[in-house]
Coordinates of C-alpha atoms in Angstrom, one line a residue:
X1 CA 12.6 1.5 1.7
X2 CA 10.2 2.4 4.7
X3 CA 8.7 5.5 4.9
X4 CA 8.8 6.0 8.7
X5 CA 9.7 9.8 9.3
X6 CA 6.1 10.8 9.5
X7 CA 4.9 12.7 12.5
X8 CA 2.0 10.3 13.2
X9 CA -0.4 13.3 14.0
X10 CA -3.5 10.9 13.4
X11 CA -1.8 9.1 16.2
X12 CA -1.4 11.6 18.6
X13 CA -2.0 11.4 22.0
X14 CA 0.7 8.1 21.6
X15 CA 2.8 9.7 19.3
X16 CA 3.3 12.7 21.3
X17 CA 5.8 10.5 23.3
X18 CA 6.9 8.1 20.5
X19 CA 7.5 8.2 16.9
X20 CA 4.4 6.1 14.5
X21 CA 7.0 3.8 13.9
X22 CA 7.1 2.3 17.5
X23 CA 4.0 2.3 18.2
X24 CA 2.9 -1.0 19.1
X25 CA 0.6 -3.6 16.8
X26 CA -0.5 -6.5 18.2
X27 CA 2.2 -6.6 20.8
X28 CA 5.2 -4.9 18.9
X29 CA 6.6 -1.7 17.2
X30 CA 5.0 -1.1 13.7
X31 CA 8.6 -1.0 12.3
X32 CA 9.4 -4.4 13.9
X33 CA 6.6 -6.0 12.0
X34 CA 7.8 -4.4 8.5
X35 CA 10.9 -5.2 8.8
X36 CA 10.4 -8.9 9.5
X37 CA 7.7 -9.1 6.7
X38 CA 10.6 -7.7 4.4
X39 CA 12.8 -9.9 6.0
X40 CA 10.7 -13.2 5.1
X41 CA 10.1 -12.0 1.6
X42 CA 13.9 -12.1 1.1
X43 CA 14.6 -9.0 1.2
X44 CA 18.6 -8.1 2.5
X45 CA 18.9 -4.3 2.7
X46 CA 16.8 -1.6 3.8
X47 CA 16.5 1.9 4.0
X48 CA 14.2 3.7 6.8
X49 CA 14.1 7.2 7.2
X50 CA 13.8 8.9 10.3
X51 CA 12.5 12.8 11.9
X52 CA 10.1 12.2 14.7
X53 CA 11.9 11.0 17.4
X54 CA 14.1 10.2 15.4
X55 CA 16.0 8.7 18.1
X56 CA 14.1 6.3 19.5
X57 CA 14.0 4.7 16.0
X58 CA 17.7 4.9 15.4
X59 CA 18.1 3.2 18.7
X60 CA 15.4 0.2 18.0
X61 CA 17.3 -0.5 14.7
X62 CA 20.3 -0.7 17.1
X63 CA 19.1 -2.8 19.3
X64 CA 17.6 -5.7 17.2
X65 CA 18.5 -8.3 14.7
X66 CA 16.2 -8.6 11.8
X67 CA 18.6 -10.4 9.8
X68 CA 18.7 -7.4 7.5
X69 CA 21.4 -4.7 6.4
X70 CA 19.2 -1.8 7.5
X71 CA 20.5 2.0 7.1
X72 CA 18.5 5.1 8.1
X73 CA 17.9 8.1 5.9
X74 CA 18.3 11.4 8.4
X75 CA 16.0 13.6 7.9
X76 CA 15.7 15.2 11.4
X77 CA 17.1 18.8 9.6
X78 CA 14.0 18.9 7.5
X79 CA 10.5 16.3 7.1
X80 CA 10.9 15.7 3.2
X81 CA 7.4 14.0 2.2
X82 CA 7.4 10.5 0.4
X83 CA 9.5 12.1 -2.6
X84 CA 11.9 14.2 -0.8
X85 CA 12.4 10.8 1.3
X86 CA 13.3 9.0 -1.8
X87 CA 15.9 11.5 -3.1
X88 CA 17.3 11.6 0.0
X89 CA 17.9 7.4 0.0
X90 CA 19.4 8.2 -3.4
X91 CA 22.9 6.6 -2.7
X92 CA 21.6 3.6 -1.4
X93 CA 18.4 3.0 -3.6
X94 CA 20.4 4.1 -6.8
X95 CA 20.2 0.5 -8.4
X96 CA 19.7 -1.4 -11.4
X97 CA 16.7 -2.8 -10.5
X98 CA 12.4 -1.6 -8.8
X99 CA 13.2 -0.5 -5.2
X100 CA 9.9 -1.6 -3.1
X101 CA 8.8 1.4 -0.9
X102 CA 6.2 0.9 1.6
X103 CA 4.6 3.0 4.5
X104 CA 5.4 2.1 7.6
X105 CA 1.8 2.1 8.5
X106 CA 0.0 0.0 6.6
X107 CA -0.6 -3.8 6.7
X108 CA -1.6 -6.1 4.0
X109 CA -1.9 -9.8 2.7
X110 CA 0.3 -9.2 -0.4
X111 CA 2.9 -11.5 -0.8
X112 CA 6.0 -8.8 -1.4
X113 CA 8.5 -11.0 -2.7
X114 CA 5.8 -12.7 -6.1
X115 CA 4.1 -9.3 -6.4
X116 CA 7.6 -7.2 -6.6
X117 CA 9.4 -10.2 -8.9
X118 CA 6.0 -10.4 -10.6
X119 CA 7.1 -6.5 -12.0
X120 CA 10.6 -5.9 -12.8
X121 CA 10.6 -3.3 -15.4
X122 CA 9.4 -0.2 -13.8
X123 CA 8.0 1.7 -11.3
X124 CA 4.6 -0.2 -10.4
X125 CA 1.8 1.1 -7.6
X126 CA -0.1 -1.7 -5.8
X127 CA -3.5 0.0 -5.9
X128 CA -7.5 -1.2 -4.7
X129 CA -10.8 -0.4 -5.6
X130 CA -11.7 1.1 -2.1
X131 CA -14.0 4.1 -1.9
X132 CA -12.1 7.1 -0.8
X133 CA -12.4 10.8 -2.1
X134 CA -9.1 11.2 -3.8
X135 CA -7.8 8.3 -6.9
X136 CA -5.7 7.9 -9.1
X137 CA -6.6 7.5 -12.4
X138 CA -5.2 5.0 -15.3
X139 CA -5.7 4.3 -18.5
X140 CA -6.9 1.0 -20.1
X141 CA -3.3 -0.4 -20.0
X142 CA -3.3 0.2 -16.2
X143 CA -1.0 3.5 -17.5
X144 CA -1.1 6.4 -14.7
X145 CA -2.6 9.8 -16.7
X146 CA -4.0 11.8 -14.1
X147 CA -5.8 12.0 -9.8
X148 CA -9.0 13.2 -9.2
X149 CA -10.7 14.4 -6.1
X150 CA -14.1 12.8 -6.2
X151 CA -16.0 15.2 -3.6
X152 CA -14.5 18.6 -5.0
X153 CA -14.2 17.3 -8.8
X154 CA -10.4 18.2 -9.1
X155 CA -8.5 16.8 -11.6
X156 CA -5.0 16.4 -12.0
X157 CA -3.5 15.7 -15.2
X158 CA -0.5 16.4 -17.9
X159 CA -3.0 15.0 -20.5
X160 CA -4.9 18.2 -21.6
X161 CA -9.1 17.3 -21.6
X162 CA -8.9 13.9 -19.4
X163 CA -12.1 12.7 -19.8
X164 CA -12.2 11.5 -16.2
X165 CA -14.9 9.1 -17.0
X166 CA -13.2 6.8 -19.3
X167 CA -10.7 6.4 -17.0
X168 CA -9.8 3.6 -14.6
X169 CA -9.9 4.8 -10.8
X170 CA -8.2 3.2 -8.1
X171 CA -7.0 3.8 -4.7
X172 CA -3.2 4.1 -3.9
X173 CA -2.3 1.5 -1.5
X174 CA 1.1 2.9 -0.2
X175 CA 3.2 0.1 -1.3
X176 CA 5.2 0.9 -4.7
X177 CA 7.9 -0.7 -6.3
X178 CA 10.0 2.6 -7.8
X179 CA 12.3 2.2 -10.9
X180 CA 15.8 4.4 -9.9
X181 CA 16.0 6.1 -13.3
X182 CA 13.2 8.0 -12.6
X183 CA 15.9 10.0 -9.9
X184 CA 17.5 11.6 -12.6
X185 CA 13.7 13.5 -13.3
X186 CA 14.2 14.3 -9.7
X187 CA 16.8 16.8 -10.0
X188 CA 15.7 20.3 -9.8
X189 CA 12.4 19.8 -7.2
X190 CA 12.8 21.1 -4.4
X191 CA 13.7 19.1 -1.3
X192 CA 10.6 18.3 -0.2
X193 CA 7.6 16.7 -2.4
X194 CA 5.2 14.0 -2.7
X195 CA 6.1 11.4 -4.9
X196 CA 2.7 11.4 -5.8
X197 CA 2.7 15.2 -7.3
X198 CA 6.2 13.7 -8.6
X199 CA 4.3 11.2 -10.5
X200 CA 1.8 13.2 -12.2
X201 CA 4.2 15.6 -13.8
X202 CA 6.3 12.7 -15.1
X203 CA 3.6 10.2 -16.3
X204 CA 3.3 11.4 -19.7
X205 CA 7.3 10.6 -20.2
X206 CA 8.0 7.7 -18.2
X207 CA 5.5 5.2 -18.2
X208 CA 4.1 4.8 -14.1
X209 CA 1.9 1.4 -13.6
X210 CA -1.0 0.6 -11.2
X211 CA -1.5 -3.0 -10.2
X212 CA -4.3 -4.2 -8.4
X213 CA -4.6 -7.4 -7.1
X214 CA -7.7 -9.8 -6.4
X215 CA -8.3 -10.5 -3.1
X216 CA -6.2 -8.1 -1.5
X217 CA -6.9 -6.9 1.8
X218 CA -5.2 -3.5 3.1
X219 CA -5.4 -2.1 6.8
X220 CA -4.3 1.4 7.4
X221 CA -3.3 2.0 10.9
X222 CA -2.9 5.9 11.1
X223 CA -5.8 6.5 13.4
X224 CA -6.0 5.2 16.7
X225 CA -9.4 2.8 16.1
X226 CA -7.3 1.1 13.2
X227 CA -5.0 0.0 16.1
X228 CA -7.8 -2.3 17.4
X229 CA -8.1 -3.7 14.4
X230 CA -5.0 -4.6 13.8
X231 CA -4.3 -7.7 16.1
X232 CA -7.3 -9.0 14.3
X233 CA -6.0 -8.1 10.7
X234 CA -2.7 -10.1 11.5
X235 CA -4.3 -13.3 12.8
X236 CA -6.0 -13.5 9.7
X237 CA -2.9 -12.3 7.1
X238 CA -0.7 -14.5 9.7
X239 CA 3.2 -13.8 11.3
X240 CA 6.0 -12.3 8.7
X241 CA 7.5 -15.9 8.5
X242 CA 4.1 -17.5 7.3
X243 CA 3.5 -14.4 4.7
X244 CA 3.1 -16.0 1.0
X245 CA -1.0 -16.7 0.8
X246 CA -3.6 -14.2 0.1
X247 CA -6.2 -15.0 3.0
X248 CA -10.3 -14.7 1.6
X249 CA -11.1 -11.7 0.3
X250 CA -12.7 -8.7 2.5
X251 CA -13.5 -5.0 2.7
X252 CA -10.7 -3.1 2.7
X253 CA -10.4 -0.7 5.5
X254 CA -8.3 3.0 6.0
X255 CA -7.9 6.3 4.3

C-alpha cells in the first residue's frame, strides 16, 4: 500500500493546484516513481489511497501502465491518517502474509523485495539512526516498547517506568511491512488514527519489530528544498528497474 491521501501542506504553494502525489521528482509524478520501484521489486497488486485531489490521482492511475493491479482506497469523505488508511484497505490487504506500506513521499536505497522477504512473520518498521526530535524506542531484541519526544521529554509507553535510557532509539523511516492480524485489534478505534498511536497501544500484545539497516540512505521529500535534492538522490540510488544495491553510505536527510 501507498500512503498518498496526504494534503502535502509542506508542499504548498505546488500542492495547492495538485495533489503530493503528482508532484514531480526528477522529471515525473512522485507516485509514478513508487509504483515502478514496487513494480521492479515484484510486487503485483497495490493499494493507494486517495483525498486531495483525489481526482487527478484516480485519473494518473488510469492513464498509465505500471504493469501492476493497482486499486485506490477512497477516502475523499474523510482524511483517515496512516491507520485509518490501513483499515480502510482492509478488503484488499486482508492477507496471509506482511503487506509493505510505504509513504508516498519518501525515497530510499532499500532493496524492497530482500528487505520485505528478509521478514515474513510480522509487522516490521524499517527504521535509522537519524537525529530528529521524536523516536521510537525498542528494546534489546529490536522489540517496539515505547516513543519519546527528545526536546519536550515525552514518553509514550504501555510499559509502566520505561527507563528511556536503556532503550534503543531510532527514527521511523515510513516504510513498514504490516502483519494483517493485527486488523482485528483495529476494530473499535475510531476511523481516523495514526498507525503509530496504533502501535504503541498494541506493542505489549503483539510483538512490533524495528529493522535498521547499514548503509541505508533515506530522502524525505515533503518540503519544497528536498525537491532539489531529489534528482540528485536518484542518480545515486539509480532508476526503479536497476533498484537491488545499497549505494555508499551517507547522511540521511528529512524529518
Amino acid at each position: 500500500m501507498i500512503f498518498a491521501a496526504g494534503l502535502g501542506t509542506r508542499l504548498r504553494p505546488l500542492t495547492d493546484t495538485m495533489p503530493k502525489a503528482l508532484v514531480p521528482v526528477a522529471g515525473r509524478p512522485i507516485l509514478g516513481y513508487q509504483l515502478e520501484r514496487l513494480a521492479a521489486a515484484g510486487v503485483k497488486e497495490v493499494v493507494v489511497n486517495v483525498h486531495h485531489f483525489a481526482e487527478q490521482v484516480i485519473r494518473y492511475i488510469e492513464e498509465h501502465d505500471f504493469g501492476l493491479c493497482v486499486r485506490v482506497s477512497d477516502e475523499r469523505d474523510e482524511l483517515l491518517d496512516t491507520g485509518g488508511g490501513l483499515a480502510r484497505a482492509r478488503q484488499w490487504l486482508d492477507v496471509g502474509t506482511p503487506v509493505l506500506v510505504h509513504n508516498v513521499d519518501i525515497l530510499s536505497n532499500i532493496d524492497l523485495r530482500s528487505w520485505s522477504s528478509a521478514h515474513p512473520d510480522g509487522t516490521t518498521l524499517l527504521v535509522s539512526e537519524r537525529q530528529t526530535q521524536r523516536y521510537l524506542l525498542f528494546d534489546e531484541e529490536n522489540r517496539l516498547v515505547g516513543w519519546t519526544n527528545v526536546a519536550t521529554g515525552q514518553v509514550r509507553s504501555p510499559y509502566a517506568g520505561l527507563d528511556v535510557s536503556r532503550c534503543r532509539r531510532y527514527a521511523f523511516s515510513g516504510i513498514q511491512l504490516f502483519s494483517p492480524r493485527l486488523f482485528r485489534l483495529m476494530e473499535g478505534w475510531p476511523r481516523r488514527f495514526s498507525i503509530i498511536d496504533f502501535y504503541l497501544s498494541v506493542c505489549r500484545e503483539e510483538p512490533i519489530y524495528g529493522c535498521s539497516e547499514p548503509g541505508l540512505r533515506l530522502l524525505d521529500i515533503g518540503k519544497p528544498a528536498a525537491l532539489a535534492a531529489a534528482e540528485g538522490f536518484l542518480a545515486t540510488v539509480g532508476s526503479p528497474s536497476g533498484v537491488g544495491k545499497l549505494p555508499p553510505a551517507a547522511s540521511s536527510v528529512g524529518e
